[in-house]
Tab-separated table of C-alpha atoms in Angstrom:
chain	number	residue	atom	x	y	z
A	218	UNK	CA	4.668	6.886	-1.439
A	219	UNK	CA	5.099	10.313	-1.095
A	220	UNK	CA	8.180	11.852	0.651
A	221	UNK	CA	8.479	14.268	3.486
A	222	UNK	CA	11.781	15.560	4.994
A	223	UNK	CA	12.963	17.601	8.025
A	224	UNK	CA	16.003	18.813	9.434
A	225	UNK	CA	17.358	18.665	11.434
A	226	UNK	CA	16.982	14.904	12.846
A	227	UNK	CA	18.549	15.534	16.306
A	228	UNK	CA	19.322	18.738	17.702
A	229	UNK	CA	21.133	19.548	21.167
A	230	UNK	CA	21.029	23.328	22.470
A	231	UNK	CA	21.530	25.520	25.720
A	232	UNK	CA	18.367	26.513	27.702
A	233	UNK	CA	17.194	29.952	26.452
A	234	UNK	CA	18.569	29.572	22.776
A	235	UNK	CA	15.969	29.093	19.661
A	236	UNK	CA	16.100	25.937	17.309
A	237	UNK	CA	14.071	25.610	13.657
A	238	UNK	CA	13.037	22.719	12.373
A	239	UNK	CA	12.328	23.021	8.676
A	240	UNK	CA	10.143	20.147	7.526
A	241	UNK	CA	9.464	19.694	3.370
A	242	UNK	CA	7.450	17.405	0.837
A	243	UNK	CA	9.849	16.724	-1.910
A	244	UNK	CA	7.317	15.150	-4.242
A	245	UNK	CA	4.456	16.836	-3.573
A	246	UNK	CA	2.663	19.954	-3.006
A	247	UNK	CA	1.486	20.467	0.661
A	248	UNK	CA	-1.489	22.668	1.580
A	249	UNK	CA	-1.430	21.697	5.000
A	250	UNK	CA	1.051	20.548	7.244
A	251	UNK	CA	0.584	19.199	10.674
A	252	UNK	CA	2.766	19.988	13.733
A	253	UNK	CA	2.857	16.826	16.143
A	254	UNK	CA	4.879	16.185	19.772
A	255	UNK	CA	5.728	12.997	20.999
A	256	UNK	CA	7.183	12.234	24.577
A	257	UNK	CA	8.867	8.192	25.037
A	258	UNK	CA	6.856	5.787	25.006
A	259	UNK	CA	3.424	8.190	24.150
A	260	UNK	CA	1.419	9.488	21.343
A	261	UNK	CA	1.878	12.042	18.539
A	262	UNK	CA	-0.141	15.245	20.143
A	263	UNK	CA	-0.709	17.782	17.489
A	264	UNK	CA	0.269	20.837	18.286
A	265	UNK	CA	-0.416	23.174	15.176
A	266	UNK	CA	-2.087	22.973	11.798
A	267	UNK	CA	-0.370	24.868	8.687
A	268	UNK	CA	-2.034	26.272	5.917
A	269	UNK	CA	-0.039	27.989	3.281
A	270	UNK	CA	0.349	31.142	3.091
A	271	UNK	CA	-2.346	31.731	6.277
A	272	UNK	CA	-1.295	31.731	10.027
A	273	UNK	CA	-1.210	28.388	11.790
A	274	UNK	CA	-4.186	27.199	14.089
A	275	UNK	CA	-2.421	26.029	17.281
A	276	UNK	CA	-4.627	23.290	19.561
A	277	UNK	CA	-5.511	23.946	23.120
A	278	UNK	CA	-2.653	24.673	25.390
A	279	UNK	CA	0.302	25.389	22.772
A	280	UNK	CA	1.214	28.505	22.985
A	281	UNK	CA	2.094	30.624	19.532
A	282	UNK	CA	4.253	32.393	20.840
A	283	UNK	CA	6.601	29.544	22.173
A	284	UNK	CA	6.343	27.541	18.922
A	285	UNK	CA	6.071	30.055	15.510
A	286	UNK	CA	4.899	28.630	12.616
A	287	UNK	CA	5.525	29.491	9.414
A	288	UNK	CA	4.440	27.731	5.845
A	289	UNK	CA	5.527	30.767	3.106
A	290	UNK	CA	5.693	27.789	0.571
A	291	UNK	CA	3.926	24.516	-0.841
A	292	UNK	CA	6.536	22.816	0.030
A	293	UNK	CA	8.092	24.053	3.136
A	294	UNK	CA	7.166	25.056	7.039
A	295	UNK	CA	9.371	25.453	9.716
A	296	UNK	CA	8.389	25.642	13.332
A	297	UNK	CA	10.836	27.442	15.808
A	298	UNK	CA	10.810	26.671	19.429
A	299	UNK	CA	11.624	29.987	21.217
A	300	UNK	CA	13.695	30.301	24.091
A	301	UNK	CA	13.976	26.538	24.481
A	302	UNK	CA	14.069	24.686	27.916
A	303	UNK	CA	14.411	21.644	28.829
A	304	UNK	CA	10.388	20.614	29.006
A	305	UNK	CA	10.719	21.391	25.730
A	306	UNK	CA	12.884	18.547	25.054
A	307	UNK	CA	10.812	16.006	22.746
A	308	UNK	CA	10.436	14.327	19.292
A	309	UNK	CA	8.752	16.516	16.787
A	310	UNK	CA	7.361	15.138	13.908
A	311	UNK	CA	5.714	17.038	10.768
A	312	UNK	CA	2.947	15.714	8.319
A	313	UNK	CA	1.946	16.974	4.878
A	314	UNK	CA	-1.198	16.140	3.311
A	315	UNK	CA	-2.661	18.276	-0.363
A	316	UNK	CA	-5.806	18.871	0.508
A	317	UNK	CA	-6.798	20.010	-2.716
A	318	UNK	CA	-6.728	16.647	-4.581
A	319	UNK	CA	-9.164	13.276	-3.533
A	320	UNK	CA	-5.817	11.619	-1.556
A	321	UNK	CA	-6.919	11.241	2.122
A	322	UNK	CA	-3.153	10.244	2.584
A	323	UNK	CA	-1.139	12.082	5.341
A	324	UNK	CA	2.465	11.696	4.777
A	325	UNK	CA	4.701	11.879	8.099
A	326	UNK	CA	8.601	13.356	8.518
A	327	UNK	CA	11.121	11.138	9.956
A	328	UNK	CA	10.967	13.321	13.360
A	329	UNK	CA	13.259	15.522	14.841
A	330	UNK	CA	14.788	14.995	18.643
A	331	UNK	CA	15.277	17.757	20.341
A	332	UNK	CA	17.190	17.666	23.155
A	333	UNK	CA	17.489	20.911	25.654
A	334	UNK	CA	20.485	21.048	28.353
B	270	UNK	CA	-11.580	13.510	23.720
B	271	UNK	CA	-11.493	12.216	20.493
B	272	UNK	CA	-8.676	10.135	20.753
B	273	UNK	CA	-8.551	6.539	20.030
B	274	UNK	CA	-7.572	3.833	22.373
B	275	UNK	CA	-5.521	1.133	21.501
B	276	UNK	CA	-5.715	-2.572	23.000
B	277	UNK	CA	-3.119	-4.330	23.756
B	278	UNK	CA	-1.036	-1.419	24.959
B	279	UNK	CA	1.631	-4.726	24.096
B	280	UNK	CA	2.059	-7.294	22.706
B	281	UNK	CA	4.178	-10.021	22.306
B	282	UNK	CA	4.623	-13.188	19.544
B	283	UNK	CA	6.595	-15.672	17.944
B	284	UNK	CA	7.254	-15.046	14.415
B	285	UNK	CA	4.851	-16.433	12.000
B	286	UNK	CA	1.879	-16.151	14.660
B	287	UNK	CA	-0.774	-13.606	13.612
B	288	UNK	CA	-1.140	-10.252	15.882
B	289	UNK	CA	-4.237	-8.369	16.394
B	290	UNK	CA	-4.311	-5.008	17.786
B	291	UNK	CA	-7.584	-3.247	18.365
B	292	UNK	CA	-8.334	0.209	18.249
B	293	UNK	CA	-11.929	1.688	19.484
B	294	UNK	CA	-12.682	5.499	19.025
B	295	UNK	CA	-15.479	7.807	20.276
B	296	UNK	CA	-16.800	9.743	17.841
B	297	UNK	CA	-18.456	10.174	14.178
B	298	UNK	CA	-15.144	9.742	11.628
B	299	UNK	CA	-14.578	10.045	7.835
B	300	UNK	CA	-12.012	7.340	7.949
B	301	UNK	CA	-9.226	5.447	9.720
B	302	UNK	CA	-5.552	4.710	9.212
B	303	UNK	CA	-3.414	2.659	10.627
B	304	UNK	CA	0.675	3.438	11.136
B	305	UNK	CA	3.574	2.076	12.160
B	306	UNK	CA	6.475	4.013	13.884
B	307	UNK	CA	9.626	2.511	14.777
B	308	UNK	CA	11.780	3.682	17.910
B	309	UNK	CA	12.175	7.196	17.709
B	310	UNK	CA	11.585	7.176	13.530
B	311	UNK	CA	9.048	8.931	12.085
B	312	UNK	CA	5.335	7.230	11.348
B	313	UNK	CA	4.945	4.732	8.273
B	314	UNK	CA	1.301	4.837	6.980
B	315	UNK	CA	-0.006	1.460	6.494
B	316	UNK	CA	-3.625	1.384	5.125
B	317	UNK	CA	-6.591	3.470	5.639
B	318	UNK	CA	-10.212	2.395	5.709
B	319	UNK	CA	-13.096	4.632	5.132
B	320	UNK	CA	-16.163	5.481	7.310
B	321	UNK	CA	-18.010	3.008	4.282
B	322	UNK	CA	-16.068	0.181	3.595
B	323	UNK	CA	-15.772	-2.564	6.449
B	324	UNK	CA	-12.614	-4.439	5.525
B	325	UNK	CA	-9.528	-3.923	3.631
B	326	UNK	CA	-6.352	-6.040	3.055
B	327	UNK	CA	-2.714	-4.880	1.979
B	328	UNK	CA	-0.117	-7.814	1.848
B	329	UNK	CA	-0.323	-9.363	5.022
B	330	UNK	CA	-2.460	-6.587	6.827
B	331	UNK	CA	-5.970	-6.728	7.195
B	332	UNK	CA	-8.235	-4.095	8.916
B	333	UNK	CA	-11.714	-4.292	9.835
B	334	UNK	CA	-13.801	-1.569	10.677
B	335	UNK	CA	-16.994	-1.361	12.815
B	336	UNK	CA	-18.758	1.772	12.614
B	337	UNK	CA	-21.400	0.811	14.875
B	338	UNK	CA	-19.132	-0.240	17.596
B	339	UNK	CA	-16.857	2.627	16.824
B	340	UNK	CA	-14.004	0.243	16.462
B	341	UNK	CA	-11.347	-1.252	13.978
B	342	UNK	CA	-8.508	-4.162	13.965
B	343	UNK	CA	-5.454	-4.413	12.857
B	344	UNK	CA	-4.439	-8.223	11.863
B	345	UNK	CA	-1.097	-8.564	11.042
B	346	UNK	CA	-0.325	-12.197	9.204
B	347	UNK	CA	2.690	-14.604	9.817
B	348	UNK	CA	4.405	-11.929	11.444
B	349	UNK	CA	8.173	-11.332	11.209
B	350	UNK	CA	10.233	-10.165	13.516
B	351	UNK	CA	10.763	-6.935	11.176
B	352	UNK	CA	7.322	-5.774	12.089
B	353	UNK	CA	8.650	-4.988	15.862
B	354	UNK	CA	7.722	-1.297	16.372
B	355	UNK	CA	4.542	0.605	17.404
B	356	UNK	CA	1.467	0.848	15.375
B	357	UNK	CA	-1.247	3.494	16.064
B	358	UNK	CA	-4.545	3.878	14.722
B	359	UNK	CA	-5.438	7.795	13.650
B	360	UNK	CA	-8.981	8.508	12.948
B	361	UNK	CA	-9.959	11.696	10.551
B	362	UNK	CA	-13.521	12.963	12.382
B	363	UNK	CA	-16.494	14.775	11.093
B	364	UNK	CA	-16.525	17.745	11.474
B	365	UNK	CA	-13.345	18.574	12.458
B	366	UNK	CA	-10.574	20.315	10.301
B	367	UNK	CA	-9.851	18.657	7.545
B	368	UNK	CA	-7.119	16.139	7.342
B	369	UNK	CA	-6.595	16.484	11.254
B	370	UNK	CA	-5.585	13.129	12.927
B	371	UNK	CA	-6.571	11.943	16.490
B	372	UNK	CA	-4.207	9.409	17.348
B	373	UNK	CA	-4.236	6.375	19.694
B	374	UNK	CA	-2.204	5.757	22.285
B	375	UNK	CA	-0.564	3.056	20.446
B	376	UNK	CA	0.254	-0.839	20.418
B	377	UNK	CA	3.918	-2.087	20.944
B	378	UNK	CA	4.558	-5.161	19.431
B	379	UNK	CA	7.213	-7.265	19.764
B	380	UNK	CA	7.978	-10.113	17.212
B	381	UNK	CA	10.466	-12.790	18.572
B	382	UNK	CA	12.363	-14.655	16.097
């Protein structure tokens, strides 16, 4: 199947400092990319959807401001968590999907744990 | 909410048993997938079943799907204790932005060798 990357895979940083996680499809081109959370033990909550070259729709209760979006390519989007704390400490996990073609696939990133002291 | 439910939130078998996880949803969807995540890796997708078709198989998965009861299972065949880890069931809805997932809260199953 199709491959998606991020990077990071574990971050630690200071409260108040930003982190970027960058999150690609190597073998494919990705219209859309989802932006999921997951806390232990609980289920992937989307938090943004990423169209390229558009702004991001973010769901109920993320705020834009906190996490920026950006997808400037087919095959890349990065989300930055702003001014970190340590709520903010979860797994993130990306999820590209070309929406242009018949695949109803959805192709998930190996996650990145971010951990804020 | 749109979100799926999963039952059992566990579950627990001896290897070459069969495990059945069950996942029931609320509203109108286009299709459903099944995944598999295991601790703290990123999701696996497994098989997905459209809103039309009522049963698929892959290897030793099969899925059902029920439209009418709004619900789908997972059957996992002479199970091994490789398939430990979490498996969710994601349903695409009408009507909703394209390729958007609502995800269950997820089965944890544990294969003892």
């Amino acid at each position: 199947g199709a491959v998606v990357s991020q990077h990071p895979s574990r971050v630690i940083c200071k409260s108040g400092t930003s982190v970027k996680i960058e999150c690609r499809s190597l073998d494919f081109q990705a219209t859309t990319m989802f932006w999921y959370r997951q806390f232990p033990k609980q289920s992937l909550m989307l938090m943004a959807t990423s169209n390229e070259g558009s702004k991001a729709t973010y769901e109920q209760g993320v705020e834009k401001d906190k996490f920026l979006i950006n997808h400037a390519s087919l095959t890349l989007s990065t989300l930055t968590v702003t001014s970190a704390h340590p709520e903010d400490s979860s797994f993130y996990i990306c999820s590209a999907r070309d929406l242009r073609g018949a695949r109803e696939t959805q192709y998930f990133g190996p996650g990145t744990r971010l951990l804020v002291l | 909410s749109q979100q799926g439910e999963e039952d059992p939130q566990a579950l627990s078998i001896q290897e070459g048993e069969n495990a059945t996880m069950n996942c029931s949803y609320k509203t109108s969807i286009n299709n459903l997938q099944w995944y598999r995540q295991n601790s703290g890796r990123g999701l696996v997708h497994l098989i997905l079943i459209r809103s039309n078709e009522r049963e698929k198989h892959s290897g030793r998965l099969r899925v059902t799907l029920d439209t009418s009861k709004k619900s789908s299972s997972l059957l996992i065949t002479a199970s091994r204790a490789a398939d430990t880890a979490s498996y969710f069931c994601a349903t695409e809805t009408r009507g909703s932005t394209l390729g958007r997932l609502y995800f269950g809260r997820g089965t944890q199953l544990t294969v003892w060798p």
